[in-house]
Coordinates of C-alpha atoms in Angstrom, one line a residue:
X257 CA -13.3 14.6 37.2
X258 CA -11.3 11.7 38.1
X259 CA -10.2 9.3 35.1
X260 CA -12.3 6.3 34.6
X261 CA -10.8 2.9 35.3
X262 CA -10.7 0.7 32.4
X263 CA -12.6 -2.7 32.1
X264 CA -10.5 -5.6 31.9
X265 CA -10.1 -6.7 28.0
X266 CA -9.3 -10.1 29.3
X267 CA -10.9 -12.3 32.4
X268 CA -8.7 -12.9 35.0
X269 CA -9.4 -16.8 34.6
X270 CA -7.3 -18.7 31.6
X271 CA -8.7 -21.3 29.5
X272 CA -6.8 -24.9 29.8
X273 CA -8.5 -26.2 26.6
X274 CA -5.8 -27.7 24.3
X275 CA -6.4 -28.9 20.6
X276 CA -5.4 -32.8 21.8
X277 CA -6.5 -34.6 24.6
X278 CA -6.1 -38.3 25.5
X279 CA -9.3 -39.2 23.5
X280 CA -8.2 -37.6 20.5
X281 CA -9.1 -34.1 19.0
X282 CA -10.7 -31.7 21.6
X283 CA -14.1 -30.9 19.9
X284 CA -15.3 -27.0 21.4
X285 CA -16.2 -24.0 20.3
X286 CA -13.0 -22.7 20.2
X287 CA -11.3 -25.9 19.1
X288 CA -13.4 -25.6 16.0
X289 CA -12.9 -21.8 15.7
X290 CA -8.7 -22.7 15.7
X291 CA -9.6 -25.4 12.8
X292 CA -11.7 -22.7 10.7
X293 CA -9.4 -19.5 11.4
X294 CA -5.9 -21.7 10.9
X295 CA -7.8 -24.3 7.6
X296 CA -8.8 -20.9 6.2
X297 CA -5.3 -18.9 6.7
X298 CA -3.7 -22.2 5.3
X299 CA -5.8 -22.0 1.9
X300 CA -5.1 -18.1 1.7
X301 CA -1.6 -18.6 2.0
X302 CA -1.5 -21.4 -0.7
X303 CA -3.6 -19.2 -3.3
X304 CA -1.2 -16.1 -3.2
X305 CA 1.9 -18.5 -3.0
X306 CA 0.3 -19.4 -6.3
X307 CA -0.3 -15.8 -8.0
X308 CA 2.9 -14.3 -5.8
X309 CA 5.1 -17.2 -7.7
X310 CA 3.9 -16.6 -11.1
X311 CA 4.6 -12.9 -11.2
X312 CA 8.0 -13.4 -9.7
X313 CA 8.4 -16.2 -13.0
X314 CA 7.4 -13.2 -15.4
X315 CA 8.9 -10.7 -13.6
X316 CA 9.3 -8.5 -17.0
X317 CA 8.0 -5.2 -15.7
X318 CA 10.0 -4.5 -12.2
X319 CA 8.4 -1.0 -11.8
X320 CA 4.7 -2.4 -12.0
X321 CA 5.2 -5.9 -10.6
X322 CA 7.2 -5.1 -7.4
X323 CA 4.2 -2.8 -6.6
X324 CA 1.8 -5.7 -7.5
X325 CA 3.9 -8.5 -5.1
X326 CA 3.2 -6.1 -2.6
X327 CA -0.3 -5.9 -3.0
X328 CA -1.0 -9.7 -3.5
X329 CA 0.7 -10.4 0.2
X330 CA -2.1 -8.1 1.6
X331 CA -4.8 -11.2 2.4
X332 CA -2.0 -13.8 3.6
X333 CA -0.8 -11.3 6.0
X334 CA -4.5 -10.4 7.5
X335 CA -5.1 -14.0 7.2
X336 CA -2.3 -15.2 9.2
X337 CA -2.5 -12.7 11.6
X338 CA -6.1 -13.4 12.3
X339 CA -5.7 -17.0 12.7
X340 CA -3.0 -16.1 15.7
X341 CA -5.3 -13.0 16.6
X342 CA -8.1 -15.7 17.4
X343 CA -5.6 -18.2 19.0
X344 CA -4.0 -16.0 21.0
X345 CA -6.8 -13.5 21.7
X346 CA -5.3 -12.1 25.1
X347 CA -2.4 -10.0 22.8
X348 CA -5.3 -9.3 20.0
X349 CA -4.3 -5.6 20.2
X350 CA -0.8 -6.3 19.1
X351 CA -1.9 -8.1 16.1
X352 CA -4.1 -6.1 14.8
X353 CA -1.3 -3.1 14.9
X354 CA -0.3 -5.5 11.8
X355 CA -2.9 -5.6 9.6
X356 CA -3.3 -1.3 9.8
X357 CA 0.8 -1.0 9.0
X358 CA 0.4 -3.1 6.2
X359 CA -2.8 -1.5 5.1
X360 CA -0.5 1.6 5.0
X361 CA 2.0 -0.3 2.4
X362 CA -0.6 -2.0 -0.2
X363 CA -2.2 1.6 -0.3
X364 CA 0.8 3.1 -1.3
X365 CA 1.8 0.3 -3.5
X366 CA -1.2 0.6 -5.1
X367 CA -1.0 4.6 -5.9
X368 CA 2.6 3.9 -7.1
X369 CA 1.5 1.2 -9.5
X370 CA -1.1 4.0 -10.5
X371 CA 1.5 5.8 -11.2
X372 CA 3.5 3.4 -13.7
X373 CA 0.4 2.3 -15.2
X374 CA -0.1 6.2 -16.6
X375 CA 3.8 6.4 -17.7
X376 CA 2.9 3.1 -19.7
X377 CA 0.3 4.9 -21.3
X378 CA 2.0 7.7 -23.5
X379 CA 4.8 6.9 -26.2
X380 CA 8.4 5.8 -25.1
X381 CA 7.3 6.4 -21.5
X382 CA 7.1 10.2 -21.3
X383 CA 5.1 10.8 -18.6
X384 CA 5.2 14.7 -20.2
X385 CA 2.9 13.0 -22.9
X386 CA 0.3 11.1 -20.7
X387 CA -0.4 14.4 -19.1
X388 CA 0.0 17.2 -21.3
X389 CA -3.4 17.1 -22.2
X390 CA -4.7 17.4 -18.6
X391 CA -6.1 20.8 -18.4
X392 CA -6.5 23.1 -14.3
X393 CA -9.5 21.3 -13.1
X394 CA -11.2 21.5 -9.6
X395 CA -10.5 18.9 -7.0
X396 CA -13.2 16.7 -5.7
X397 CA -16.0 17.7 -3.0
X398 CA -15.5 18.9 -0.8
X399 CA -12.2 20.8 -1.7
X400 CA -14.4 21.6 -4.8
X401 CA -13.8 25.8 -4.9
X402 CA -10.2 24.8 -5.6
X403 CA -8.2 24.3 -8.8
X404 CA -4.9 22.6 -9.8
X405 CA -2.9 22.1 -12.6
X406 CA -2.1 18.6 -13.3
X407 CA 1.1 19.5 -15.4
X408 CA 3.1 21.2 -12.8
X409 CA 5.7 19.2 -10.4
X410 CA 3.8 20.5 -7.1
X411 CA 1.0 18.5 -8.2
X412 CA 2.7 14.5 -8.1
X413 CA 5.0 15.4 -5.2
X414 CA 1.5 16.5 -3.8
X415 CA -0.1 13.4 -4.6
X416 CA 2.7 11.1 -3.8
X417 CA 3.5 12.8 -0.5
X418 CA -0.5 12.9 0.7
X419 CA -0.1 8.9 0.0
X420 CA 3.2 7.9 1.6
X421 CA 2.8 10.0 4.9
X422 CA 0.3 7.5 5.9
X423 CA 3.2 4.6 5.7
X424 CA 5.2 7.6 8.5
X425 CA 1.8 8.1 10.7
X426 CA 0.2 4.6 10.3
X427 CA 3.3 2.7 12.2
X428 CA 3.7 5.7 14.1
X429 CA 0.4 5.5 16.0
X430 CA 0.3 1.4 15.8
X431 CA 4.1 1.6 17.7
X432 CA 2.3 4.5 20.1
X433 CA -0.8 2.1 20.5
X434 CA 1.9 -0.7 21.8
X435 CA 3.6 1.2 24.2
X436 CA 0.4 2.5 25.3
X437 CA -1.4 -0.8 25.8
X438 CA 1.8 -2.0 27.6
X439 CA 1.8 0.6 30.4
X440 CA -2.3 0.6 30.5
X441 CA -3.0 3.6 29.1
X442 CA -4.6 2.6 25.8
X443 CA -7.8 1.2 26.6
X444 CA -9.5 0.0 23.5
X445 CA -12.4 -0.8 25.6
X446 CA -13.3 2.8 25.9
X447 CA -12.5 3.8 22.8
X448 CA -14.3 7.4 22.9
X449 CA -12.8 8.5 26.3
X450 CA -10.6 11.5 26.3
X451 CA -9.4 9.9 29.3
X452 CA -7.0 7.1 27.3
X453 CA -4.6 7.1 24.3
X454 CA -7.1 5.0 22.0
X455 CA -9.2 8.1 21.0
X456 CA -6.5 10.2 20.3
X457 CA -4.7 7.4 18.0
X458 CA -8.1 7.1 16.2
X459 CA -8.2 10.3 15.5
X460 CA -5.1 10.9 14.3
X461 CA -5.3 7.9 12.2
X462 CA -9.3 9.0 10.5
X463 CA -6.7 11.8 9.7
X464 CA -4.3 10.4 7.7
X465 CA -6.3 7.6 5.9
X466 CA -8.6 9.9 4.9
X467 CA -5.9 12.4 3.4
X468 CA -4.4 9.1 1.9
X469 CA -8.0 8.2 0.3
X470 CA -8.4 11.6 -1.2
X471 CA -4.7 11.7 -2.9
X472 CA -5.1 8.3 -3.9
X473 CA -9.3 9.5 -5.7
X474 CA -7.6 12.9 -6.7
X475 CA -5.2 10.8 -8.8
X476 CA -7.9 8.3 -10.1
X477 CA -10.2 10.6 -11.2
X478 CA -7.8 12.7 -13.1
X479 CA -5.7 9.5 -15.3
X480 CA -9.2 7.0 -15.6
X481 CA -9.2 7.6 -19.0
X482 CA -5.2 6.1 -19.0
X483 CA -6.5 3.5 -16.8
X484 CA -9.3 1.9 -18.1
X485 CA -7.8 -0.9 -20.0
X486 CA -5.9 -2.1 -16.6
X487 CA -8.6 -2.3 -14.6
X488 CA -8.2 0.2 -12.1
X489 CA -11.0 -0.1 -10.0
X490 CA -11.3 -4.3 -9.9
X491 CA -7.8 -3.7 -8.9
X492 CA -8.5 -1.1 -5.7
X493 CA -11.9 -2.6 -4.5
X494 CA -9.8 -5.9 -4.1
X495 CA -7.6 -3.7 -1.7
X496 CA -10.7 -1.3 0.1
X497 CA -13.4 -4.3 0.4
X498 CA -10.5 -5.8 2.8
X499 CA -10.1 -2.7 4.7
X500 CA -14.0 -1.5 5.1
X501 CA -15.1 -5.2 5.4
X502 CA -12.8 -6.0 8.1
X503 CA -13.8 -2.6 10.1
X504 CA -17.5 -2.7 9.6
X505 CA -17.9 -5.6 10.9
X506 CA -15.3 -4.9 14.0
X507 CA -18.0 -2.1 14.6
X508 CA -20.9 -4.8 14.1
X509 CA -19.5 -6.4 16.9
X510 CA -18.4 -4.3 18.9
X511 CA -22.2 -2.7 19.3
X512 CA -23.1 -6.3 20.0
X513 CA -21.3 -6.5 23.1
X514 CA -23.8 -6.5 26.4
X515 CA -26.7 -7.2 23.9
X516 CA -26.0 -10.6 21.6
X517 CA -22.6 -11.0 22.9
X518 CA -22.0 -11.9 27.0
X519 CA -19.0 -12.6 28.9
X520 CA -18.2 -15.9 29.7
X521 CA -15.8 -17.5 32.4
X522 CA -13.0 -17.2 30.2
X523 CA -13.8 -14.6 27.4
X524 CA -15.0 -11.1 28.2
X525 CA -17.5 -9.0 26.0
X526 CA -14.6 -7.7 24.4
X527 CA -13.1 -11.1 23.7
X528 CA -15.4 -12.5 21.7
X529 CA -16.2 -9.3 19.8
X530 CA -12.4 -9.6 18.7
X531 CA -12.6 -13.4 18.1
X532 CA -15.6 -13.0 15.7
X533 CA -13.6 -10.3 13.9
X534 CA -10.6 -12.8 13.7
X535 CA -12.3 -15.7 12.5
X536 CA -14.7 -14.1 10.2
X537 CA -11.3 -12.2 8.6
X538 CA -9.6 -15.4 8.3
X539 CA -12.6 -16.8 5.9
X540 CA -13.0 -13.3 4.1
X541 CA -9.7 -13.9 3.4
X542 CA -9.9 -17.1 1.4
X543 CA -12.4 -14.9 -1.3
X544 CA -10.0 -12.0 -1.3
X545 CA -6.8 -14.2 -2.3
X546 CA -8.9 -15.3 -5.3
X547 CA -9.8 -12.1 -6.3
X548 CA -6.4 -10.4 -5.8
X549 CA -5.7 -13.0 -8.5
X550 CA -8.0 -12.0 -10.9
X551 CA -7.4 -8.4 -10.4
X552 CA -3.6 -8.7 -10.8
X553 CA -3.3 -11.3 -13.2
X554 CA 0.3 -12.3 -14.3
X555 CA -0.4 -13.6 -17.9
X556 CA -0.3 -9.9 -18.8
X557 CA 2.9 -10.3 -18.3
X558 CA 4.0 -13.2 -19.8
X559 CA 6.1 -13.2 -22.7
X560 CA 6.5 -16.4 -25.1
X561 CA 9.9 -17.5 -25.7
X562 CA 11.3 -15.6 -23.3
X563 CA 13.4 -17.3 -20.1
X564 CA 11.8 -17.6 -16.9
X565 CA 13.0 -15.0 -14.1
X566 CA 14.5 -16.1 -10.8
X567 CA 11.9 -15.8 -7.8
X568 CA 14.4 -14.3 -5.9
X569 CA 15.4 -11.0 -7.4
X570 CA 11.2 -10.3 -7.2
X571 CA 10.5 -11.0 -3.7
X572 CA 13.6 -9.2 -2.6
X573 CA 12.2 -5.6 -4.9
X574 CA 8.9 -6.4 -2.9
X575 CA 10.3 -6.6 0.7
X576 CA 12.6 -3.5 -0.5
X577 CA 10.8 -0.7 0.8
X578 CA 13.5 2.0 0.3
X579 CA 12.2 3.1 -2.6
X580 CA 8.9 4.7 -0.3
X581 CA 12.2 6.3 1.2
X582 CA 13.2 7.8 -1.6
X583 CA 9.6 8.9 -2.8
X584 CA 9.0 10.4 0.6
X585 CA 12.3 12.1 0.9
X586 CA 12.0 13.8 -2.5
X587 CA 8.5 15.3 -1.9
X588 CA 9.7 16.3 1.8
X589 CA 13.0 18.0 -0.2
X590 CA 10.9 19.5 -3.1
X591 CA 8.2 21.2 -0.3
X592 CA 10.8 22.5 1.6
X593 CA 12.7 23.9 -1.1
X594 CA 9.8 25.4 -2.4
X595 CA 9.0 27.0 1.1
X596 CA 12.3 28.5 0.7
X597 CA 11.6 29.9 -3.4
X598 CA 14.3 27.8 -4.4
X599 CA 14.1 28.4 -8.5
X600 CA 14.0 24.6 -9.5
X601 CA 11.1 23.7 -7.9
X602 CA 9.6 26.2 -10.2
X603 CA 7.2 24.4 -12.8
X604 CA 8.0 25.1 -17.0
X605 CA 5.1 25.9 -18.5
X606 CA 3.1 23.4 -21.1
X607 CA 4.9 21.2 -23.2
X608 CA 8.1 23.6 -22.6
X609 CA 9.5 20.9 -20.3
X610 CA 10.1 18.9 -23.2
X611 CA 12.8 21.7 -24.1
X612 CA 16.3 20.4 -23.5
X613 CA 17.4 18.6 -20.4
X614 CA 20.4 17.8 -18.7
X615 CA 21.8 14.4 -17.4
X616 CA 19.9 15.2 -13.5
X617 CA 16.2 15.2 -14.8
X618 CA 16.3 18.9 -14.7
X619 CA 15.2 20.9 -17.6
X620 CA 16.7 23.8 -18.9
X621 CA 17.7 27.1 -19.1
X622 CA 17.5 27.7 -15.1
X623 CA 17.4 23.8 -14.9
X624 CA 13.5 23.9 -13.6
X625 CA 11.8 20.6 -12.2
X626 CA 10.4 18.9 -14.6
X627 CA 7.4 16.6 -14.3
X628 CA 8.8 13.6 -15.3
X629 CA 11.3 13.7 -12.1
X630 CA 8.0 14.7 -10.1
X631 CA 6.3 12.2 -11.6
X632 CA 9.5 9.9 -10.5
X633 CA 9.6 8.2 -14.0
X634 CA 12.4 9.3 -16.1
X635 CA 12.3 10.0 -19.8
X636 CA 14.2 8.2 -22.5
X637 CA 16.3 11.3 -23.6
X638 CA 17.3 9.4 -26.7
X639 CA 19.5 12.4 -28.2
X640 CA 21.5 12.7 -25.4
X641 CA 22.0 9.1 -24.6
X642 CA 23.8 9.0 -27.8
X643 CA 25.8 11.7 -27.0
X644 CA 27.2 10.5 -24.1
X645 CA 27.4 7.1 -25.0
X646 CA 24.8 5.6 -23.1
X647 CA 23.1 2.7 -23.3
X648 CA 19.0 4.0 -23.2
X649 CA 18.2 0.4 -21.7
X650 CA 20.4 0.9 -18.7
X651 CA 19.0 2.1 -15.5
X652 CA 20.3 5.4 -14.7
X653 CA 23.9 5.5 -12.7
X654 CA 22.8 6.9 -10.1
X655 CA 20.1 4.6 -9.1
X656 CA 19.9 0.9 -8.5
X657 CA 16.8 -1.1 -9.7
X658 CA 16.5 -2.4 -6.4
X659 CA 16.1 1.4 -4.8
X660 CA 14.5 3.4 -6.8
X661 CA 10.4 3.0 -8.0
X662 CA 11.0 3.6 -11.8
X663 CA 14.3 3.0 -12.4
X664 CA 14.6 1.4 -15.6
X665 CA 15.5 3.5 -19.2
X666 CA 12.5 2.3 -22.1
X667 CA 13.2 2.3 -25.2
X668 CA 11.0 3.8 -27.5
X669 CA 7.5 2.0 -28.1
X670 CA 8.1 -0.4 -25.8
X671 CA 6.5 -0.7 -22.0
X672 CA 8.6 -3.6 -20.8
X673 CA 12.4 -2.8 -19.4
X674 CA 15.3 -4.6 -21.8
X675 CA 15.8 -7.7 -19.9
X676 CA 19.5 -7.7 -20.4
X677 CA 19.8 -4.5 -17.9
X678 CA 17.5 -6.3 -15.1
X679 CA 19.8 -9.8 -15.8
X680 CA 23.1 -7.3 -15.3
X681 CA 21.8 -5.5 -12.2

């Protein structure tokens, strides 16, 4: 059976219409749609500067804040790229490659601020504590016939890795989709054909969200009781209301095309299916900035009397992505080691991993992972700090602040890192 050709996504004729004209502004459909879409991005934009500024001005938790910048740039980034998704609607399927890469990132942000949140819980930091009370349980439906044990290592790098592989295959199949779309072989217009790339992407993306989802719920349903004073799930509807709003109603409008929705001289079907989107994204938007700043407030942070951070140190931990890096290379390391029975990736037993430890963040005898370095939030090791003469509010040596997710030392009864080591790094 011969392939079927693809319908056009744009009409061959293009629109002249400019904003300006002799007479002033250029009142149309689509002039006003431009106003809407780029008024709406503006006011976005303006609102997380707003919440994005004050964090970076109490910037005195680095571990959970440089999660929480990247989660607050989420609606500025589907805003602006809607506005120039509706303006220039003949490259739409470039743009939207954007929004699903950075879903990727605020979805793993947001599993890694999970993550800090439970180490916060339990006294000086010890993620060993948090957990140790987490008995074998069965995972949720419909994995339900299976069991795991929260306590040992397998089970974070599990969790981490089922996350971060999404920020591997999400700009994976977005960079496929553009090389694809250049040399006509995507086809988003026949989206279920077996005949083009765009099925196959979709599927493969259904994939790995949905493995993503499941980690990220696996993780939720196991620390809510930890949670429940941070708001967790304020704090990840303000993330999936963007993500199932803006796709629901992409599918609304895409069923509407040949029925409510007909092509015009200058728009197809498919156009103005994808120019609804846009537009209706870039006011959803607006509502979303706002509640990103409820969810992740930054007067929980605030502490009186102390000196106001520089924005810049913040913002440069939130564009920083090597620390996904180095989560993704140490689950990768720790699976294949395990493949191979190497004896460290072998789990101690109950509250036997708070036996003694060396310098690494392995435990010994047999120096055995422990679940702190799965968890990939280190211990305060008082004892031993002394002993070797260091400093317990120092990040550890062989990280940087900058690199690593968790990398500051916290001293005992205390959830904030000692300023003095974030003003040295």
């Amino acid at each position: 059976m011969p392939r079927p050709e693809c319908p056009a996504e744009n009409a061959a004729a293009f629109e002249e219409t400019t904003f300006f004209n002799k007479d002033g502004i250029n009142w149309t459909p689509h002039t006003i749609g431009w106003s809407i879409a780029g008024g709406c991005a503006i006011l976005t934009l303006l609102i997380s500067i707003v919440t994005v500024l004050k964090h970076c001005r109490n910037y005195t938790n680095p571990p959970q804040q440089r999660q929480i910048l990247r989660i607050l740039y989420m609606p500025p980034i589907y805003g602006i790229v809607s506005f120039f998704s509706y303006r220039f609607f003949r490259q739409y399927t470039y743009f939207e490659l954007v929004q699903v890469v950075y879903e990727a990132v605020t979805i793993s942000a947001f599993v890694l601020l999970l993550i800090e949140y439970v180490a916060s819980t339990a006294s000086g930091h010890e993620v060993d504590k948090a957990m140790a009370r987490k008995e074998k349980t069965a995972l949720p439906i419909p994995l339900c016939c299976m069991r795991y044990r929260p306590t040992k290592p397998y089970f974070m790098f599990t969790i981490k890795w089922s996350v971060l592989q999404y920020v591997i295959v999400r700009p994976a199949a977005s960079i496929a989709g553009a090389i694809c779309q250049y040399y006509g072989v995507l086809c988003p217009t026949l989206s279920r054909s077996p005949y083009y790339a765009y099925l196959y992407l979709a599927i493969v993306d259904f994939i790995s969200i949905t493995v993503a989802l499941y980690g990220l719920f696996v993780f939720y349903g196991l620390t809510k009781d930890e949670l429940k004073d941070k708001r967790p799930l304020a704090k990840f509807l303000a993330i999936k209301l963007i993500v199932f709003l803006t796709f629901y109603q992409a599918f609304v409008f895409a069923m509407l095309e040949g029925h409510v929705i007909h092509a015009t001289q200058y728009w197809t079907e498919y156009n103005i299916a994808d120019g609804l989107t846009a537009l209706a994204t870039c006011i959803e938007m607006v509502f979303f900035a706002a509640l990103m700043m409820w969810a992740y407030p930054w007067t929980e942070y605030v502490e009186p009397g102390r000196e106001k951070t520089s924005i810049w140190r913040p913002l440069w931990d939130s564009i920083n992505y090597t620390d996904f890096a180095v989560e993704i290379f140490g689950s990768l390391k720790y699976f294949l080691d395990a493949l191979r029975g190497k004896p460290e990736t072998r789990a101690v037993q109950g509250l036997r991993m708070q036996q003694s430890r060396t310098g690494d963040g392995m435990a010994g005898p047999g120096r055995k992972m422990d679940f702190a370095t799965a968890f990939g939030v280190y211990t305060p090791r008082a004892e031993t700090d002394r002993q070797l003469g260091v400093d317990s509010g120092e990040p550890y040596s062989s990280y940087d602040e900058g690199i690593r997710l968790a990398p500051y030392r916290y001293q005992e009864g205390s959830t904030s890192p000692d300023p003095d080591s974030s003003a040295r790094a």
